[in-house]
Amino acid sequence: MLGLRQKLFLAFGGLFILLVLVAGLSMAIINNVSSTFEKIFHENLETIHACQEMRQAAEEMDQLLGVSLWENAPVDSEQAGRMARTFEEFLRFQQGNITVPGEKELTDSLSAAWSGFKGTYFRILTSKASLAERRVLYRREVMVPFRSLEGLTRRIADLNAANIISENGQVRAQAASARRSFVVILISGGLLTLLLLFVTGKLVLHPIRSLLLSAQEIERGNLDLSLEVRSSDELGQLAAAFNAMVLRLREFRRTDRAKLALSQRATQMAINSLPDAVAVFGIDGTVEMSNAPAQTLFGIKPGTRADGLGMDWLRDLFVQVSRDVKPVSPASYASAVQVFRDGEERFFLPHAIPILEEHRQFYGVTVVLADVTELRRLDESKSDLLSTVSHELKTRLTSVRMAVHLLMDEKVGDLNGRQAELLMAAREDAEHLHRIIEGLMDIGRIRSGNLKMEMRNVRAEELVLHSVEGIGHGFQEKGLHLETEVPPDLPDVQADPARVHLILGNLLSNALKYTNAGGNVKVTAEADGDFVRFHVADTGSGIPTADLPKVFERFYRGAHDKETGGAGLGLAIAKEVVEAHGGTIAVESKVGEGSVFSFTLRRAGNGDPGKTEISEREKT
């Protein structure tokens, strides 16, 4: 039984041999035709050239003699002898290059005519006879041989030219014969090629095509097929291996389906047991799996799409995680999704986590909606309690401050030194408590949506310069270098100037507090897309990395705050005010190198925004 290699060699070896035969025959025919034509052309062309040279030599000799006889001019015998030698040289060449029938007789006649012409020519040339006698002798014995020389050389040349044309016909005949041979070889080669292609297709291509069609069926999921093994060569072995592979795939499919069904049931049971709403989205946004809370509360059912459920927050969440391939968590309870179920108001915080395989290939998104209804109510209760307590404390504290003020002014009697010191300490503590209470009330007003802000278009440079002017003397007293860098062509921002001064003032106060004498503080601003970003950078003590996520929390105080007695509300208020403007605030810091606080404000739009009340919905 022939193997695949032998079949291919048999199929294409004949084509190779045919190509070799055609190439050899073509070269032989071309070389034969070329050499024949080249020889004929060369010999006849040389004869034509010799005849032309002989005729020209004879004409020049005749002209020399004519000038001597009719113009009575001296004859250059040396030139005449040179022309005679030239004629005889080409005559000898012609006598040895006779190739055409009849050419020898003409050449012999030419030789005899030359002998007669030459003898009479030089006799007249050297004769002492009179000029008239030499002229008669020239007409009688020179002109006739000269014309004979001309005629014979022309006839010999014409004979060779005619032979060239005749031989060209022979060459054409050989070319026509070669063409016929080529046609026969090509037809034979074409028939042999068709035969070989048929044999190759039956022995090689047909089994390969069967394998290709079977592979395409497997790609479509059809594993219920089997190839017929017709030979024991490599293709037959490949078909047998293919059948074995399909059999194993069928076994794997049955096993994998059972495992997958078990895994899906276990996964579905696991997420159904969770109190939170859970949904798994595929890479195209289609819901692959969801538990009962997700289906009943949000309508997130398997087969639906994130962009077809009518929930923009869910669509945006999926798009963000798919784009960034990073988990997304809510910043605060303000991001909670409100749902009414059986007349009850409930709140859920959405968390989204990308599904990645071991090579970080993105496969989908898991969305978890945590029920934070009770936590939100507790937070609201805490805020309400804090606001109520702050209000009550502020009322009582106002009376205490007024009483201390009256005592300090000695409106109700004189004070001794000890009493004045005690009242001074009481006034400082009262003022400290007043600032804390005001901060708490500001946060409460912002979160409740009752904080009214005078929004208008204002220059970024104006905001920075006004804030720096109010605190610049403190930097001078401590020996700090305060610098501002705000490009004058920055776009205006939409903000409440008084609230922005509060933000910058708080950041500058912290920089002043935590930067040692001789340090630097720099305030800058730059365009950042649809926002303008402000920076306050210092070379102070810096903030530990572990404390950075907490610096904007209420009542958080670092080590320096505990030493200086800070209440831990300044940065929390700054964060609330920035977010009420629709911006963000951030911090970067390294211990011993300093800190950089930054926040953004929106660019001013067209028209005058006027007075705006920031509500809870706008803030979130």
JSON list of N, CA and C in Angstrom, two decimals, residues 542-583:
[
{"chain": "A", "resi": 542, "resn": "GLY", "atom": "N", "xyz": [3.65, 65.81, 56.83]},
{"chain": "A", "resi": 542, "resn": "GLY", "atom": "CA", "xyz": [3.03, 64.75, 56.05]},
{"chain": "A", "resi": 542, "resn": "GLY", "atom": "C", "xyz": [2.06, 63.92, 56.86]},
{"chain": "A", "resi": 543, "resn": "ILE", "atom": "N", "xyz": [1.35, 63.02, 56.17]},
{"chain": "A", "resi": 543, "resn": "ILE", "atom": "CA", "xyz": [0.32, 62.18, 56.78]},
{"chain": "A", "resi": 543, "resn": "ILE", "atom": "C", "xyz": [0.69, 60.72, 56.54]},
{"chain": "A", "resi": 544, "resn": "PRO", "atom": "N", "xyz": [0.63, 59.87, 57.55]},
{"chain": "A", "resi": 544, "resn": "PRO", "atom": "CA", "xyz": [0.92, 58.44, 57.33]},
{"chain": "A", "resi": 544, "resn": "PRO", "atom": "C", "xyz": [-0.03, 57.85, 56.30]},
{"chain": "A", "resi": 545, "resn": "THR", "atom": "N", "xyz": [0.49, 56.91, 55.50]},
{"chain": "A", "resi": 545, "resn": "THR", "atom": "CA", "xyz": [-0.30, 56.29, 54.44]},
{"chain": "A", "resi": 545, "resn": "THR", "atom": "C", "xyz": [-1.57, 55.64, 54.97]},
{"chain": "A", "resi": 546, "resn": "ALA", "atom": "N", "xyz": [-1.49, 55.02, 56.14]},
{"chain": "A", "resi": 546, "resn": "ALA", "atom": "CA", "xyz": [-2.65, 54.35, 56.71]},
{"chain": "A", "resi": 546, "resn": "ALA", "atom": "C", "xyz": [-3.75, 55.33, 57.08]},
{"chain": "A", "resi": 547, "resn": "ASP", "atom": "N", "xyz": [-3.40, 56.60, 57.33]},
{"chain": "A", "resi": 547, "resn": "ASP", "atom": "CA", "xyz": [-4.40, 57.59, 57.76]},
{"chain": "A", "resi": 547, "resn": "ASP", "atom": "C", "xyz": [-5.03, 58.34, 56.59]},
{"chain": "A", "resi": 548, "resn": "LEU", "atom": "N", "xyz": [-4.47, 58.21, 55.37]},
{"chain": "A", "resi": 548, "resn": "LEU", "atom": "CA", "xyz": [-4.97, 59.00, 54.25]},
{"chain": "A", "resi": 548, "resn": "LEU", "atom": "C", "xyz": [-6.45, 58.75, 53.94]},
{"chain": "A", "resi": 549, "resn": "PRO", "atom": "N", "xyz": [-6.96, 57.50, 53.99]},
{"chain": "A", "resi": 549, "resn": "PRO", "atom": "CA", "xyz": [-8.39, 57.32, 53.69]},
{"chain": "A", "resi": 549, "resn": "PRO", "atom": "C", "xyz": [-9.32, 57.91, 54.74]},
{"chain": "A", "resi": 550, "resn": "LYS", "atom": "N", "xyz": [-8.79, 58.32, 55.91]},
{"chain": "A", "resi": 550, "resn": "LYS", "atom": "CA", "xyz": [-9.66, 58.76, 57.00]},
{"chain": "A", "resi": 550, "resn": "LYS", "atom": "C", "xyz": [-9.68, 60.27, 57.18]},
{"chain": "A", "resi": 551, "resn": "VAL", "atom": "N", "xyz": [-8.82, 61.00, 56.48]},
{"chain": "A", "resi": 551, "resn": "VAL", "atom": "CA", "xyz": [-8.64, 62.42, 56.80]},
{"chain": "A", "resi": 551, "resn": "VAL", "atom": "C", "xyz": [-9.90, 63.24, 56.55]},
{"chain": "A", "resi": 552, "resn": "PHE", "atom": "N", "xyz": [-10.80, 62.77, 55.67]},
{"chain": "A", "resi": 552, "resn": "PHE", "atom": "CA", "xyz": [-12.00, 63.54, 55.37]},
{"chain": "A", "resi": 552, "resn": "PHE", "atom": "C", "xyz": [-13.22, 63.07, 56.18]},
{"chain": "A", "resi": 553, "resn": "GLU", "atom": "N", "xyz": [-12.98, 62.17, 57.15]},
{"chain": "A", "resi": 553, "resn": "GLU", "atom": "CA", "xyz": [-14.08, 61.71, 57.99]},
{"chain": "A", "resi": 553, "resn": "GLU", "atom": "C", "xyz": [-14.31, 62.70, 59.14]},
{"chain": "A", "resi": 554, "resn": "ARG", "atom": "N", "xyz": [-15.56, 62.76, 59.58]},
{"chain": "A", "resi": 554, "resn": "ARG", "atom": "CA", "xyz": [-15.89, 63.64, 60.70]},
{"chain": "A", "resi": 554, "resn": "ARG", "atom": "C", "xyz": [-15.22, 63.15, 61.99]},
{"chain": "A", "resi": 555, "resn": "PHE", "atom": "N", "xyz": [-14.70, 64.10, 62.75]},
{"chain": "A", "resi": 555, "resn": "PHE", "atom": "CA", "xyz": [-14.10, 63.87, 64.06]},
{"chain": "A", "resi": 555, "resn": "PHE", "atom": "C", "xyz": [-12.80, 63.06, 63.99]},
{"chain": "A", "resi": 556, "resn": "TYR", "atom": "N", "xyz": [-12.30, 62.83, 62.76]},
{"chain": "A", "resi": 556, "resn": "TYR", "atom": "CA", "xyz": [-11.01, 62.14, 62.70]},
{"chain": "A", "resi": 556, "resn": "TYR", "atom": "C", "xyz": [-9.90, 63.14, 63.00]},
{"chain": "A", "resi": 557, "resn": "ARG", "atom": "N", "xyz": [-9.00, 62.76, 63.92]},
{"chain": "A", "resi": 557, "resn": "ARG", "atom": "CA", "xyz": [-7.89, 63.63, 64.29]},
{"chain": "A", "resi": 557, "resn": "ARG", "atom": "C", "xyz": [-6.61, 62.81, 64.28]},
{"chain": "A", "resi": 558, "resn": "GLY", "atom": "N", "xyz": [-5.62, 63.33, 63.58]},
{"chain": "A", "resi": 558, "resn": "GLY", "atom": "CA", "xyz": [-4.32, 62.69, 63.58]},
{"chain": "A", "resi": 558, "resn": "GLY", "atom": "C", "xyz": [-3.54, 63.05, 64.82]},
{"chain": "A", "resi": 559, "resn": "ALA", "atom": "N", "xyz": [-2.29, 62.62, 64.87]},
{"chain": "A", "resi": 559, "resn": "ALA", "atom": "CA", "xyz": [-1.46, 62.88, 66.05]},
{"chain": "A", "resi": 559, "resn": "ALA", "atom": "C", "xyz": [-1.30, 64.37, 66.29]},
{"chain": "A", "resi": 560, "resn": "HIS", "atom": "N", "xyz": [-1.10, 65.17, 65.22]},
{"chain": "A", "resi": 560, "resn": "HIS", "atom": "CA", "xyz": [-0.91, 66.61, 65.39]},
{"chain": "A", "resi": 560, "resn": "HIS", "atom": "C", "xyz": [-2.19, 67.27, 65.85]},
{"chain": "A", "resi": 561, "resn": "ASP", "atom": "N", "xyz": [-3.35, 66.80, 65.35]},
{"chain": "A", "resi": 561, "resn": "ASP", "atom": "CA", "xyz": [-4.63, 67.38, 65.79]},
{"chain": "A", "resi": 561, "resn": "ASP", "atom": "C", "xyz": [-4.83, 67.19, 67.27]},
{"chain": "A", "resi": 562, "resn": "LYS", "atom": "N", "xyz": [-4.43, 66.04, 67.79]},
{"chain": "A", "resi": 562, "resn": "LYS", "atom": "CA", "xyz": [-4.59, 65.78, 69.22]},
{"chain": "A", "resi": 562, "resn": "LYS", "atom": "C", "xyz": [-3.70, 66.71, 70.03]},
{"chain": "A", "resi": 563, "resn": "GLU", "atom": "N", "xyz": [-2.52, 67.02, 69.47]},
{"chain": "A", "resi": 563, "resn": "GLU", "atom": "CA", "xyz": [-1.62, 67.93, 70.18]},
{"chain": "A", "resi": 563, "resn": "GLU", "atom": "C", "xyz": [-2.13, 69.36, 70.13]},
{"chain": "A", "resi": 564, "resn": "THR", "atom": "N", "xyz": [-2.72, 69.76, 68.99]},
{"chain": "A", "resi": 564, "resn": "THR", "atom": "CA", "xyz": [-3.15, 71.16, 68.84]},
{"chain": "A", "resi": 564, "resn": "THR", "atom": "C", "xyz": [-4.61, 71.36, 69.21]},
{"chain": "A", "resi": 565, "resn": "GLY", "atom": "N", "xyz": [-5.30, 70.28, 69.53]},
{"chain": "A", "resi": 565, "resn": "GLY", "atom": "CA", "xyz": [-6.69, 70.42, 69.97]},
{"chain": "A", "resi": 565, "resn": "GLY", "atom": "C", "xyz": [-7.68, 70.57, 68.85]},
{"chain": "A", "resi": 566, "resn": "GLY", "atom": "N", "xyz": [-7.40, 70.09, 67.66]},
{"chain": "A", "resi": 566, "resn": "GLY", "atom": "CA", "xyz": [-8.34, 70.19, 66.55]},
{"chain": "A", "resi": 566, "resn": "GLY", "atom": "C", "xyz": [-9.56, 69.32, 66.78]},
{"chain": "A", "resi": 567, "resn": "ALA", "atom": "N", "xyz": [-10.69, 69.74, 66.17]},
{"chain": "A", "resi": 567, "resn": "ALA", "atom": "CA", "xyz": [-11.94, 68.99, 66.36]},
{"chain": "A", "resi": 567, "resn": "ALA", "atom": "C", "xyz": [-12.13, 67.91, 65.31]},
{"chain": "A", "resi": 568, "resn": "GLY", "atom": "N", "xyz": [-11.36, 67.94, 64.19]},
{"chain": "A", "resi": 568, "resn": "GLY", "atom": "CA", "xyz": [-11.51, 66.94, 63.15]},
{"chain": "A", "resi": 568, "resn": "GLY", "atom": "C", "xyz": [-12.71, 67.16, 62.27]},
{"chain": "A", "resi": 569, "resn": "LEU", "atom": "N", "xyz": [-13.16, 68.43, 62.09]},
{"chain": "A", "resi": 569, "resn": "LEU", "atom": "CA", "xyz": [-14.32, 68.71, 61.25]},
{"chain": "A", "resi": 569, "resn": "LEU", "atom": "C", "xyz": [-13.97, 69.53, 60.00]},
{"chain": "A", "resi": 570, "resn": "GLY", "atom": "N", "xyz": [-12.80, 70.18, 60.01]},
{"chain": "A", "resi": 570, "resn": "GLY", "atom": "CA", "xyz": [-12.47, 71.09, 58.91]},
{"chain": "A", "resi": 570, "resn": "GLY", "atom": "C", "xyz": [-12.44, 70.42, 57.56]},
{"chain": "A", "resi": 571, "resn": "LEU", "atom": "N", "xyz": [-11.72, 69.30, 57.45]},
{"chain": "A", "resi": 571, "resn": "LEU", "atom": "CA", "xyz": [-11.64, 68.62, 56.16]},
{"chain": "A", "resi": 571, "resn": "LEU", "atom": "C", "xyz": [-12.96, 67.96, 55.80]},
{"chain": "A", "resi": 572, "resn": "ALA", "atom": "N", "xyz": [-13.71, 67.50, 56.81]},
{"chain": "A", "resi": 572, "resn": "ALA", "atom": "CA", "xyz": [-15.03, 66.91, 56.52]},
{"chain": "A", "resi": 572, "resn": "ALA", "atom": "C", "xyz": [-15.96, 67.95, 55.93]},
{"chain": "A", "resi": 573, "resn": "ILE", "atom": "N", "xyz": [-15.93, 69.17, 56.50]},
{"chain": "A", "resi": 573, "resn": "ILE", "atom": "CA", "xyz": [-16.76, 70.25, 55.96]},
{"chain": "A", "resi": 573, "resn": "ILE", "atom": "C", "xyz": [-16.30, 70.62, 54.55]},
{"chain": "A", "resi": 574, "resn": "ALA", "atom": "N", "xyz": [-14.97, 70.69, 54.35]},
{"chain": "A", "resi": 574, "resn": "ALA", "atom": "CA", "xyz": [-14.44, 71.01, 53.02]},
{"chain": "A", "resi": 574, "resn": "ALA", "atom": "C", "xyz": [-14.90, 69.99, 51.98]},
{"chain": "A", "resi": 575, "resn": "LYS", "atom": "N", "xyz": [-14.89, 68.71, 52.36]},
{"chain": "A", "resi": 575, "resn": "LYS", "atom": "CA", "xyz": [-15.33, 67.65, 51.43]},
{"chain": "A", "resi": 575, "resn": "LYS", "atom": "C", "xyz": [-16.81, 67.82, 51.09]},
{"chain": "A", "resi": 576, "resn": "GLU", "atom": "N", "xyz": [-17.65, 68.11, 52.10]},
{"chain": "A", "resi": 576, "resn": "GLU", "atom": "CA", "xyz": [-19.07, 68.27, 51.84]},
{"chain": "A", "resi": 576, "resn": "GLU", "atom": "C", "xyz": [-19.33, 69.46, 50.92]},
{"chain": "A", "resi": 577, "resn": "VAL", "atom": "N", "xyz": [-18.60, 70.57, 51.15]},
{"chain": "A", "resi": 577, "resn": "VAL", "atom": "CA", "xyz": [-18.81, 71.76, 50.33]},
{"chain": "A", "resi": 577, "resn": "VAL", "atom": "C", "xyz": [-18.36, 71.52, 48.89]},
{"chain": "A", "resi": 578, "resn": "VAL", "atom": "N", "xyz": [-17.20, 70.84, 48.72]},
{"chain": "A", "resi": 578, "resn": "VAL", "atom": "CA", "xyz": [-16.71, 70.55, 47.37]},
{"chain": "A", "resi": 578, "resn": "VAL", "atom": "C", "xyz": [-17.70, 69.67, 46.63]},
{"chain": "A", "resi": 579, "resn": "GLU", "atom": "N", "xyz": [-18.21, 68.63, 47.28]},
{"chain": "A", "resi": 579, "resn": "GLU", "atom": "CA", "xyz": [-19.15, 67.73, 46.63]},
{"chain": "A", "resi": 579, "resn": "GLU", "atom": "C", "xyz": [-20.48, 68.43, 46.35]},
{"chain": "A", "resi": 580, "resn": "ALA", "atom": "N", "xyz": [-20.85, 69.39, 47.21]},
{"chain": "A", "resi": 580, "resn": "ALA", "atom": "CA", "xyz": [-22.05, 70.17, 46.94]},
{"chain": "A", "resi": 580, "resn": "ALA", "atom": "C", "xyz": [-21.89, 71.02, 45.69]},
{"chain": "A", "resi": 581, "resn": "HIS", "atom": "N", "xyz": [-20.64, 71.37, 45.35]},
{"chain": "A", "resi": 581, "resn": "HIS", "atom": "CA", "xyz": [-20.36, 72.10, 44.11]},
{"chain": "A", "resi": 581, "resn": "HIS", "atom": "C", "xyz": [-20.26, 71.17, 42.90]},
{"chain": "A", "resi": 582, "resn": "GLY", "atom": "N", "xyz": [-20.35, 69.86, 43.14]},
{"chain": "A", "resi": 582, "resn": "GLY", "atom": "CA", "xyz": [-20.22, 68.91, 42.03]},
{"chain": "A", "resi": 582, "resn": "GLY", "atom": "C", "xyz": [-18.80, 68.53, 41.74]},
{"chain": "A", "resi": 583, "resn": "GLY", "atom": "N", "xyz": [-17.86, 68.80, 42.67]},
{"chain": "A", "resi": 583, "resn": "GLY", "atom": "CA", "xyz": [-16.46, 68.48, 42.46]},
{"chain": "A", "resi": 583, "resn": "GLY", "atom": "C", "xyz": [-16.00, 67.34, 43.35]}
]
